[in-house]
């Protein structure tokens, strides 16, 4: 019941995130009227970063060091990838994880074809807008740049997603096998390693691409590159995140219905829907957040760059802020890696040889250590990079404090979520009691109670931290730019991303622990003749099957909890970013045309009608996505009933792949039916 409620809440988060992403994309387009030249953001020109000196180096040379850090981040991810691949694993478990990967490939290939179809439609819109409605001269150069970089953005989201699935499908079987030793630490450490590999790879690739545009593309053409890149990664994230979320629910429900129809256990190897469910765990809870984090990290950066170029008139100040923001991004990457090693040292010393452990404890300490390290480095580096900003020697600590509000939110929000989702939470125990005493209906209602309370406190925390950022922005920032509060909101969103690799790591932790349980059951390792002697001979230890299942269950519980804690951080970034764009556009329109704010009053009939229409859209999308889940699950069930062979030991690879294909197609239909 707890997993079902977590999954339902997770889908609602995805729907909200999609709406916010669509809003940001729309607002970026609408903001084109504010650009200094025709073509909106694509017409913006970046200043020469080498004109301002930082720590004895000009801005261009300083950011070149960022590329080196990104390369180290990529190496970090690849080293863990190789280590996971080479961990010991029994053939029976490795075969299951490879089957899951094969079905994941079916999902990704189908999604890749879908993305190319979507891109064709978007390309037509790009050509019409930037080639005719708001041309950026010379269009013969800028149009191809936008189109090419939109493909680069899609490739980035898609590539990171594929890497994440490959890492996870190595880690799930290795985690399942490590559980046979009966020690809890490897069950915690292996999934976290996989998640950290994905997180470091994701942020490093994203930052490397943006630094390449910033440093090596001529300033006149950087605008088209950034806007094309943002469009592409938004498109990739929308398909992989939303369709992936719908896919997960189709596969989950389809697989569970088979348990009722055939009266079989949850992870019965004869049910091809089980493999599809494992694929869904990766598609919805790993690929989706990875692509989503890639998009959020990039689009938030593009929004801040756009705002700085539009709202700040002094070229020197523009350069200072641009260099400072990218240095902060580099520092946050270093902070996440440092915190991971610090926390790893502490966790291994404390739990390395323990027979029991609280799986949530080291994950919680990782989040908080990362937050503290990131905040400390934010103040130190800000004082060195911008000791004086626009002639004001106090702005460095004010801007650092605003970013720290977002970074603190990245640690505080998970704590608020855990109150309602942790296995030790009073609310979770109430849900269990309700389900046991009052059945499924009362259990679900009790879960909704906990979910609504948690959403309220998350929103309250965001409002308080954004308010703190706003108050600090009133302390002199208004003399240096238009709408300083808008910039403050953008920096809070930026701070949310300060723990990017760690946020992705704890989010990806859940799918690995979930899959590890399934791999254990599907491998049927306990029932294999002579398996104890086989493992002792080839791997040097005696397996403890009962304790292994118990530890995997505990690990899955912590995975469900931290999946729920990471998603609000990513969603919160998008929400605050959208707020930044909304108010930024309002303030800049007011500055450009005058009289705009009075026309945006709630008493205006157009505003009232727009609010009602906007609020209605989410219900249409909810209906379309739920319809896709119902129809897709039905089609999957029909196929499974016709092809499931109860006299076979396991389902065939062909049937598993076909179920994945059916789920993917209906997930795409659900996304396309949305407005």
XYZ file of C-alpha atoms in Angstrom:
675
model
C 0.000 0.000 0.000
C 2.799 2.395 0.889
C 4.471 1.836 -2.495
C 1.189 2.371 -4.349
C 0.605 5.664 -2.556
C 4.182 6.777 -3.225
C 3.754 5.922 -6.907
C 0.471 7.845 -7.136
C 2.048 10.881 -5.470
C 5.053 10.558 -7.792
C 2.816 10.674 -10.894
C 1.059 13.788 -9.611
C 4.486 15.378 -9.180
C 5.328 14.541 -12.769
C 2.093 16.129 -14.007
C 2.833 19.281 -12.027
C 6.396 19.356 -13.298
C 5.220 18.998 -16.901
C 2.823 21.902 -16.476
C 5.563 24.073 -15.003
C 8.047 23.142 -17.742
C 5.464 23.948 -20.398
C 4.800 27.270 -18.680
C 8.505 28.138 -18.601
C 8.856 27.244 -22.277
C 5.840 29.409 -23.152
C 7.127 32.294 -21.062
C 10.559 32.104 -22.661
C 8.867 32.512 -26.021
C 6.617 35.298 -24.770
C 9.608 37.131 -23.343
C 10.940 37.618 -26.858
C 9.227 40.988 -27.023
C 11.583 42.156 -24.317
C 14.818 41.379 -26.098
C 17.089 44.174 -27.096
C 16.784 43.122 -30.738
C 14.349 41.140 -32.858
C 14.266 37.434 -32.178
C 13.998 37.485 -28.380
C 16.544 35.501 -26.430
C 18.033 34.286 -29.699
C 18.957 37.876 -30.500
C 20.831 38.479 -27.258
C 24.570 39.039 -27.496
C 26.928 37.852 -24.779
C 29.607 40.290 -23.623
C 33.306 39.487 -23.899
C 34.125 37.708 -20.627
C 37.836 38.458 -20.981
C 37.181 42.172 -20.300
C 36.910 41.657 -16.518
C 39.577 40.157 -14.239
C 38.908 37.702 -11.393
C 41.686 36.526 -9.056
C 44.290 37.675 -11.552
C 42.641 35.879 -14.479
C 40.170 37.204 -16.994
C 36.697 35.669 -16.934
C 37.252 33.552 -20.029
C 40.410 31.892 -18.695
C 38.885 31.362 -15.259
C 35.938 29.434 -16.678
C 38.282 27.258 -18.738
C 39.161 25.586 -15.434
C 35.490 24.629 -15.220
C 35.914 22.407 -18.256
C 38.666 20.538 -16.418
C 36.343 19.997 -13.443
C 33.606 18.730 -15.777
C 36.045 16.256 -17.321
C 36.881 14.975 -13.831
C 33.139 14.645 -13.189
C 32.779 12.530 -16.330
C 35.731 10.371 -15.269
C 34.134 9.968 -11.825
C 30.937 8.666 -13.430
C 32.769 6.300 -15.772
C 34.978 4.896 -12.997
C 31.928 3.970 -10.914
C 30.271 2.564 -14.043
C 33.255 0.257 -14.566
C 33.421 -0.689 -10.896
C 29.737 -1.651 -10.801
C 30.103 -3.693 -13.970
C 32.981 -5.664 -12.434
C 31.346 -6.397 -9.053
C 30.729 -10.098 -8.361
C 27.311 -11.427 -9.366
C 25.798 -14.858 -9.899
C 24.892 -15.717 -13.480
C 21.217 -16.249 -12.633
C 20.939 -12.674 -11.323
C 23.062 -11.175 -14.077
C 20.832 -12.796 -16.702
C 17.731 -11.175 -15.178
C 19.321 -7.729 -15.024
C 20.447 -8.089 -18.647
C 16.887 -9.018 -19.627
C 15.648 -5.904 -17.832
C 18.238 -3.870 -19.749
C 17.115 -5.388 -23.059
C 13.519 -4.403 -22.365
C 14.728 -0.959 -21.276
C 16.441 -0.666 -24.658
C 13.103 -1.446 -26.307
C 11.586 1.401 -24.294
C 14.392 3.838 -25.107
C 14.435 3.042 -28.827
C 10.663 3.517 -29.033
C 10.979 6.792 -27.146
C 13.828 7.910 -29.409
C 11.644 7.478 -32.502
C 8.858 9.368 -30.743
C 11.245 12.218 -29.890
C 12.301 12.575 -33.516
C 8.650 12.900 -34.572
C 8.092 15.570 -31.920
C 11.250 17.355 -33.019
C 9.971 17.652 -36.584
C 6.914 19.553 -35.326
C 9.056 21.739 -33.068
C 11.484 22.388 -35.936
C 8.603 23.708 -38.047
C 7.641 26.079 -35.215
C 11.268 27.216 -34.836
C 11.564 27.930 -38.557
C 8.291 29.890 -38.625
C 9.099 31.895 -35.493
C 12.809 32.637 -35.860
C 12.748 32.678 -39.638
C 9.616 34.727 -40.259
C 7.780 36.143 -37.202
C 10.866 37.289 -35.268
C 13.896 36.763 -37.494
C 17.390 36.992 -36.075
C 19.714 38.177 -38.790
C 21.423 36.592 -40.561
C 18.688 33.948 -40.529
C 20.707 31.697 -42.858
C 23.159 31.253 -39.946
C 21.013 31.580 -36.823
C 18.213 29.231 -37.910
C 20.524 26.242 -38.494
C 22.281 26.994 -35.191
C 19.002 26.877 -33.263
C 17.924 23.680 -34.995
C 21.282 21.962 -34.470
C 21.499 22.900 -30.793
C 17.918 21.751 -30.224
C 19.124 18.345 -31.395
C 22.123 18.657 -29.065
C 19.730 19.322 -26.173
C 17.635 16.264 -27.053
C 20.775 14.145 -27.405
C 21.965 15.296 -23.973
C 18.705 14.303 -22.239
C 18.475 11.046 -24.156
C 22.131 10.114 -23.657
C 22.066 10.737 -19.917
C 18.857 8.689 -19.685
C 20.467 5.750 -21.492
C 23.556 5.944 -19.279
C 21.337 5.951 -16.188
C 19.481 2.823 -17.243
C 22.714 0.983 -18.031
C 24.230 1.858 -14.650
C 21.062 0.895 -12.786
C 20.794 -2.467 -14.507
C 24.354 -3.239 -13.477
C 23.664 -2.156 -9.912
C 20.372 -4.019 -9.380
C 21.808 -7.524 -9.831
C 25.001 -6.649 -7.947
C 22.926 -5.335 -5.039
C 20.764 -8.465 -5.049
C 23.839 -10.705 -5.000
C 25.584 -8.659 -2.296
C 22.533 -9.193 -0.068
C 23.359 -12.913 0.117
C 26.260 -12.082 2.438
C 23.695 -10.938 4.997
C 25.354 -7.561 5.606
C 23.309 -4.380 5.058
C 26.091 -1.970 4.032
C 26.567 -3.212 0.420
C 22.789 -2.994 -0.113
C 22.999 0.697 0.790
C 26.316 1.487 -0.866
C 25.902 -0.083 -4.317
C 22.637 1.721 -5.256
C 24.064 4.996 -3.964
C 27.201 4.548 -6.059
C 25.027 4.010 -9.130
C 22.991 7.121 -8.368
C 26.067 9.248 -7.766
C 27.541 8.059 -11.051
C 24.397 9.212 -12.866
C 24.272 12.516 -10.971
C 27.902 13.442 -11.641
C 27.646 12.427 -15.287
C 24.422 14.410 -15.766
C 25.624 17.663 -14.218
C 29.061 17.412 -15.838
C 27.623 16.900 -19.329
C 25.126 19.735 -18.873
C 27.715 22.164 -17.531
C 30.255 21.171 -20.173
C 27.774 21.940 -22.960
C 26.847 25.321 -21.508
C 30.491 26.272 -20.913
C 31.286 25.327 -24.507
C 28.596 27.738 -25.748
C 29.668 30.456 -23.335
C 33.394 30.223 -24.044
C 33.799 29.102 -27.635
C 30.752 30.357 -29.521
C 30.986 34.009 -30.673
C 28.829 36.297 -28.544
C 26.569 37.179 -31.482
C 25.568 33.531 -31.884
C 25.523 32.365 -28.269
C 21.867 33.425 -27.891
C 20.640 31.111 -30.676
C 22.750 28.290 -29.212
C 21.298 28.686 -25.738
C 17.688 28.969 -26.896
C 18.041 25.947 -29.198
C 19.710 23.942 -26.429
C 16.960 24.856 -23.933
C 14.197 23.910 -26.386
C 15.831 20.557 -27.130
C 16.446 19.494 -23.566
C 12.932 20.603 -22.557
C 11.452 18.479 -25.335
C 13.572 15.481 -24.377
C 12.710 15.810 -20.707
C 8.988 16.196 -21.412
C 8.841 12.940 -23.381
C 11.109 10.919 -21.107
C 9.657 12.285 -17.869
C 5.923 12.352 -18.613
C 5.664 9.346 -20.904
C 8.011 7.512 -18.537
C 5.762 8.268 -15.583
C 2.675 7.036 -17.435
C 4.599 3.947 -18.589
C 5.501 3.100 -15.002
C 1.870 3.095 -13.902
C 0.701 1.070 -16.913
C 3.320 -1.607 -16.285
C 2.777 -1.563 -12.522
C -0.991 -1.996 -12.728
C -0.781 -4.521 -15.576
C 1.683 -6.658 -13.644
C -0.309 -6.475 -10.411
C -3.588 -7.427 -12.104
C -1.961 -10.655 -13.243
C -1.332 -11.570 -9.616
C -5.077 -11.425 -9.029
C -6.096 -13.187 -12.252
C -3.682 -16.120 -11.951
C -3.224 -16.050 -8.156
C 0.558 -15.848 -8.402
C 3.135 -14.072 -6.267
C 4.287 -10.515 -6.910
C 7.549 -11.218 -8.752
C 6.611 -14.486 -10.440
C 9.112 -15.226 -13.201
C 6.356 -16.556 -15.486
C 4.668 -13.164 -15.665
C 6.130 -11.036 -18.517
C 4.541 -8.020 -16.854
C 7.055 -8.273 -14.000
C 9.964 -7.461 -16.301
C 7.927 -4.582 -17.749
C 7.351 -3.374 -14.183
C 11.114 -3.453 -13.562
C 11.608 -1.500 -16.778
C 9.019 0.972 -15.540
C 10.927 1.498 -12.306
C 13.901 2.594 -14.397
C 11.859 4.519 -16.996
C 9.742 6.464 -14.544
C 11.934 6.779 -11.470
C 15.438 6.949 -12.966
C 15.354 7.920 -16.643
C 12.609 10.477 -16.035
C 14.288 12.332 -13.161
C 17.667 12.175 -14.952
C 16.313 13.778 -18.131
C 14.242 16.123 -16.003
C 17.246 17.201 -13.938
C 19.238 17.731 -17.121
C 16.519 20.012 -18.483
C 15.915 21.876 -15.223
C 19.622 22.561 -14.714
C 19.982 23.912 -18.237
C 16.776 25.925 -18.552
C 17.279 27.606 -15.164
C 20.750 28.665 -16.318
C 19.413 29.998 -19.632
C 16.687 31.920 -17.783
C 19.264 33.577 -15.486
C 21.567 34.413 -18.398
C 18.631 35.960 -20.264
C 17.567 37.965 -17.236
C 21.073 39.310 -16.605
C 21.486 40.445 -20.204
C 18.072 42.133 -20.209
C 17.859 43.614 -16.713
C 21.480 44.688 -16.131
C 22.689 47.595 -18.257
C 26.331 47.821 -17.151
C 28.446 45.424 -19.307
C 31.037 44.995 -16.538
C 28.348 44.031 -14.059
C 26.881 41.616 -16.609
C 30.230 39.862 -16.942
C 30.727 39.719 -13.174
C 27.341 38.089 -12.636
C 27.683 35.642 -15.536
C 31.137 34.473 -14.450
C 30.050 34.281 -10.804
C 27.029 32.097 -11.647
C 29.081 29.636 -13.677
C 31.842 29.518 -11.060
C 29.129 28.696 -8.520
C 27.954 25.844 -10.732
C 31.464 24.454 -10.879
C 31.880 24.818 -7.103
C 28.594 23.006 -6.488
C 29.857 20.064 -8.530
C 32.989 19.957 -6.365
C 30.900 20.287 -3.190
C 28.731 17.303 -4.108
C 31.759 15.101 -4.838
C 33.511 16.169 -1.623
C 30.404 15.557 0.483
C 29.939 12.133 -1.095
C 33.460 11.058 -0.106
C 33.160 12.545 3.389
C 29.833 10.837 3.994
C 31.131 7.602 2.480
C 34.065 7.542 4.891
C 31.749 8.078 7.875
C 29.156 5.538 6.691
C 31.740 2.827 6.030
C 33.377 3.336 9.414
C 29.995 3.152 11.128
C 28.170 0.486 9.132
C 30.816 -1.350 7.074
C 30.731 -4.517 9.211
C 27.400 -3.962 10.971
C 24.701 -6.640 10.991
C 21.950 -4.019 11.230
C 21.663 -0.438 10.042
C 19.137 2.296 9.452
C 19.354 2.725 5.673
C 17.890 6.216 5.826
C 20.524 7.565 8.233
C 23.545 7.735 5.854
C 21.349 9.042 3.017
C 20.063 11.807 5.273
C 23.568 12.721 6.409
C 24.721 12.821 2.772
C 22.062 15.414 1.939
C 22.900 17.588 4.946
C 26.680 17.354 4.550
C 26.322 18.347 0.899
C 24.137 21.279 1.889
C 26.622 22.545 4.504
C 29.648 22.101 2.245
C 27.875 23.817 -0.649
C 26.737 26.764 1.474
C 30.201 27.218 2.995
C 31.885 27.178 -0.419
C 29.240 29.558 -1.790
C 30.242 32.227 0.736
C 33.979 31.633 0.387
C 34.076 31.652 -3.414
C 31.641 34.570 -3.704
C 33.875 36.676 -1.472
C 36.819 35.898 -3.763
C 35.099 36.218 -7.148
C 32.914 39.288 -6.558
C 34.348 41.101 -3.507
C 32.978 44.283 -5.058
C 29.929 44.197 -7.297
C 29.056 47.405 -9.087
C 31.041 49.369 -6.517
C 29.226 47.766 -3.581
C 31.484 45.610 -1.324
C 28.529 44.043 0.504
C 26.696 42.433 -2.403
C 28.770 39.242 -2.429
C 27.411 37.982 0.883
C 23.863 39.047 0.004
C 23.901 37.070 -3.251
C 25.561 34.127 -1.498
C 22.821 34.198 1.137
C 20.086 34.181 -1.494
C 21.613 31.129 -3.197
C 21.993 29.482 0.206
C 18.243 29.827 0.769
C 17.739 27.527 -2.214
C 20.497 25.159 -1.108
C 18.967 24.964 2.348
C 15.613 24.145 0.746
C 17.278 21.200 -0.987
C 18.043 19.734 2.446
C 14.995 20.977 4.377
C 12.331 19.755 1.931
C 13.488 16.108 2.142
C 13.177 16.304 5.929
C 9.593 17.542 5.614
C 8.769 14.792 3.125
C 10.296 12.090 5.342
C 7.879 13.010 8.109
C 5.135 11.642 5.858
C 6.924 8.895 3.870
C 9.628 7.341 6.048
C 9.143 3.731 7.148
C 9.432 5.037 10.715
C 6.940 7.855 10.160
C 3.806 8.031 12.301
C 1.780 8.921 9.207
C 2.987 5.830 7.318
C 2.114 3.649 10.306
C -1.353 5.230 10.327
C -1.767 4.355 6.647
C -0.775 0.754 7.353
C -3.202 0.551 10.288
C -5.999 2.057 8.185
C -5.387 -0.471 5.411
C -5.308 -3.383 7.848
C -8.396 -2.343 9.799
C -10.480 -0.607 7.131
C -9.336 -2.162 3.871
C -7.906 -0.602 0.737
C -10.368 2.325 0.590
C -9.538 3.591 4.062
C -5.836 3.008 3.445
C -5.884 5.110 0.281
C -7.813 7.906 1.970
C -5.345 7.897 4.854
C -2.527 8.159 2.317
C -4.173 11.165 0.692
C -4.334 12.840 4.096
C -0.572 12.429 4.573
C 0.123 13.548 0.996
C -1.889 16.752 1.305
C -0.295 17.683 4.610
C 3.189 17.107 3.186
C 2.428 19.296 0.154
C 1.330 22.122 2.439
C 4.526 22.120 4.485
C 6.707 21.892 1.382
C 4.928 24.910 -0.084
C 5.253 26.799 3.198
C 9.001 26.116 3.333
C 9.432 27.368 -0.224
C 7.462 30.538 0.486
C 9.546 31.311 3.582
C 12.881 30.779 1.824
C 11.788 32.738 -1.260
C 10.613 35.534 1.051
C 14.038 35.586 2.685
C 15.627 35.891 -0.749
C 13.272 38.723 -1.637
C 14.017 40.665 1.557
C 17.765 40.405 0.964
C 17.308 41.624 -2.620
C 15.908 44.907 -1.260
C 19.251 45.721 0.387
C 20.790 47.688 -2.470
C 20.392 45.348 -5.435
C 17.768 47.621 -6.977
C 20.477 50.141 -7.899
C 22.187 47.611 -10.157
C 19.347 45.959 -12.096
C 15.674 46.016 -12.882
C 13.363 43.874 -10.741
C 15.978 42.591 -8.236
C 13.352 40.419 -6.526
C 12.973 38.488 -9.771
C 16.714 37.864 -9.863
C 16.538 36.731 -6.234
C 13.858 34.166 -7.065
C 16.034 32.904 -9.915
C 18.993 32.525 -7.550
C 16.842 30.575 -5.082
C 15.955 28.189 -7.928
C 19.652 28.079 -8.768
C 20.417 27.174 -5.149
C 17.961 24.277 -5.343
C 20.314 22.806 -7.920
C 23.343 23.236 -5.663
C 23.155 19.589 -4.657
C 22.308 18.394 -8.175
C 24.435 15.205 -8.257
C 23.329 14.186 -4.762
C 19.654 14.912 -5.477
C 19.810 12.716 -8.579
C 21.749 10.072 -6.608
C 19.182 9.658 -3.827
C 16.386 9.697 -6.396
C 18.023 6.945 -8.489
C 18.714 4.956 -5.317
C 15.063 3.872 -5.182
C 14.765 2.140 -8.587
C 17.917 0.109 -7.920
C 16.717 -1.168 -4.534
C 13.276 -1.900 -6.010
C 14.772 -3.780 -8.963
C 17.164 -5.644 -6.651
C 14.233 -7.293 -4.893
C 12.709 -8.295 -8.228
C 16.027 -9.632 -9.526
C 16.375 -11.755 -6.393
C 12.919 -13.304 -6.849
C 13.072 -13.670 -10.638
C 16.450 -15.393 -10.486
C 14.858 -18.156 -8.367
C 18.292 -18.521 -6.830
C 17.091 -20.195 -3.631
C 15.574 -23.122 -5.508
C 18.577 -23.920 -7.684
C 20.193 -27.315 -6.942
C 23.497 -27.065 -5.114
C 23.365 -23.259 -5.048
C 24.922 -22.912 -1.581
C 27.914 -25.027 -2.551
C 28.169 -23.209 -5.893
C 28.309 -19.768 -4.250
C 30.731 -20.898 -1.561
C 33.041 -22.455 -4.157
C 33.015 -19.601 -6.688
C 32.517 -16.550 -4.448
C 33.929 -17.608 -1.111
C 30.979 -17.177 1.283
C 27.897 -19.024 2.492
C 24.646 -17.347 1.373
C 22.090 -16.261 3.955
C 18.829 -16.282 1.977
C 16.413 -15.281 4.725
C 18.451 -12.323 5.919
C 19.079 -11.295 2.306
C 15.336 -10.938 1.637
C 14.866 -9.015 4.872
C 17.701 -6.581 4.104
C 16.488 -6.066 0.526
C 13.035 -5.210 1.865
C 14.513 -2.635 4.241
C 16.606 -1.177 1.442
C 13.536 -0.888 -0.770
C 11.711 0.939 2.011
C 14.431 3.568 2.255
C 14.510 3.770 -1.544
C 10.802 4.578 -1.678
C 11.281 7.255 0.956
C 14.141 8.996 -0.814
C 12.470 8.801 -4.217
C 9.739 10.868 -2.621
C 12.183 13.346 -1.058
C 14.139 14.103 -4.237
C 11.218 14.821 -6.561
C 9.933 17.915 -4.702
C 13.421 19.438 -4.968
C 13.424 19.073 -8.760
C 9.820 20.221 -8.971
C 10.515 23.114 -6.614
C 13.299 24.307 -8.887
C 10.910 24.429 -11.822
C 8.188 26.140 -9.792
C 10.511 28.864 -8.523
C 12.015 29.212 -11.999
C 8.551 29.636 -13.500
C 7.741 32.239 -10.846
C 10.929 34.048 -11.803
C 9.947 34.089 -15.454
C 6.368 35.241 -14.758
C 7.331 38.185 -12.590
C 10.380 38.963 -14.689
C 8.241 39.346 -17.793
C 5.720 41.499 -15.926
C 8.389 43.852 -14.569
C 10.275 44.116 -17.837
C 7.089 44.774 -19.813
C 6.255 47.495 -17.330
C 9.675 49.071 -17.776
C 9.471 48.888 -21.570
C 5.874 49.885 -22.255
C 4.461 51.274 -19.000
C 0.970 50.704 -17.613
C 1.316 46.941 -17.802
C 0.892 46.141 -14.109
C -2.460 47.943 -13.886
C -3.741 45.813 -16.758
C -2.769 42.626 -14.907
C -5.132 43.291 -12.017
C -7.373 40.446 -10.851
C -10.402 42.631 -11.578
C -9.642 42.503 -15.298
C -12.001 39.985 -16.964
C -9.235 38.686 -19.249
C -7.092 37.823 -16.238
C -9.920 36.016 -14.461
C -10.766 34.008 -17.585
C -7.084 33.184 -18.114
C -6.671 31.933 -14.550
C -9.724 29.700 -14.843
C -8.554 28.335 -18.182
C -5.038 27.739 -16.907
C -6.343 25.915 -13.856
C -8.524 23.724 -16.045
C -5.662 22.533 -18.236
C -4.151 20.309 -15.540
C -7.439 18.403 -15.237
C -7.465 17.680 -18.959
C -3.936 16.354 -18.771
C -4.742 14.328 -15.658
C -7.695 12.766 -17.442
C -5.647 12.014 -20.574
C -2.790 10.438 -18.615
C -5.091 8.370 -16.392
C -7.014 7.206 -19.450
C -3.706 6.128 -20.996
C -2.867 4.176 -17.825
C -6.250 2.421 -17.805
C -6.267 1.617 -21.533
C -2.592 0.656 -21.651
C -2.880 -1.589 -18.592
C -5.917 -3.286 -20.142
C -4.076 -3.920 -23.411
C -1.059 -5.245 -21.548
C -3.265 -7.541 -19.464
C -5.008 -8.895 -22.575
C -1.644 -9.698 -24.142
C -0.265 -11.292 -20.973
C -3.389 -13.446 -20.477
C -3.119 -14.727 -24.040
C 0.615 -15.484 -23.873
C 1.443 -16.278 -20.256
C 2.470 -19.934 -19.839
C 2.024 -21.197 -16.292
C 3.812 -24.444 -17.099
C 7.014 -22.602 -18.090
C 9.758 -21.669 -15.656
C 10.052 -18.081 -16.872
C 8.426 -15.720 -19.362
C 10.087 -15.447 -22.769
C 12.204 -12.463 -23.713
C 9.912 -11.839 -26.676
C 6.795 -11.566 -24.499
C 8.524 -9.263 -22.008
C 9.671 -6.929 -24.784
C 6.208 -6.878 -26.345
C 4.615 -5.880 -23.030
C 7.181 -3.062 -22.737
C 6.361 -1.946 -26.284
C 2.614 -1.892 -25.541
C 3.161 0.130 -22.349
C 5.435 2.605 -24.165
C 3.012 3.172 -27.049
C 0.094 3.904 -24.721
C 2.267 6.136 -22.541
C 3.103 8.181 -25.640
C -0.569 8.349 -26.593
C -1.389 9.631 -23.124
C 1.214 12.358 -23.475
C 0.043 13.333 -26.974
C -3.583 13.566 -25.829
C -2.568 16.237 -23.317
C -2.979 19.873 -24.411
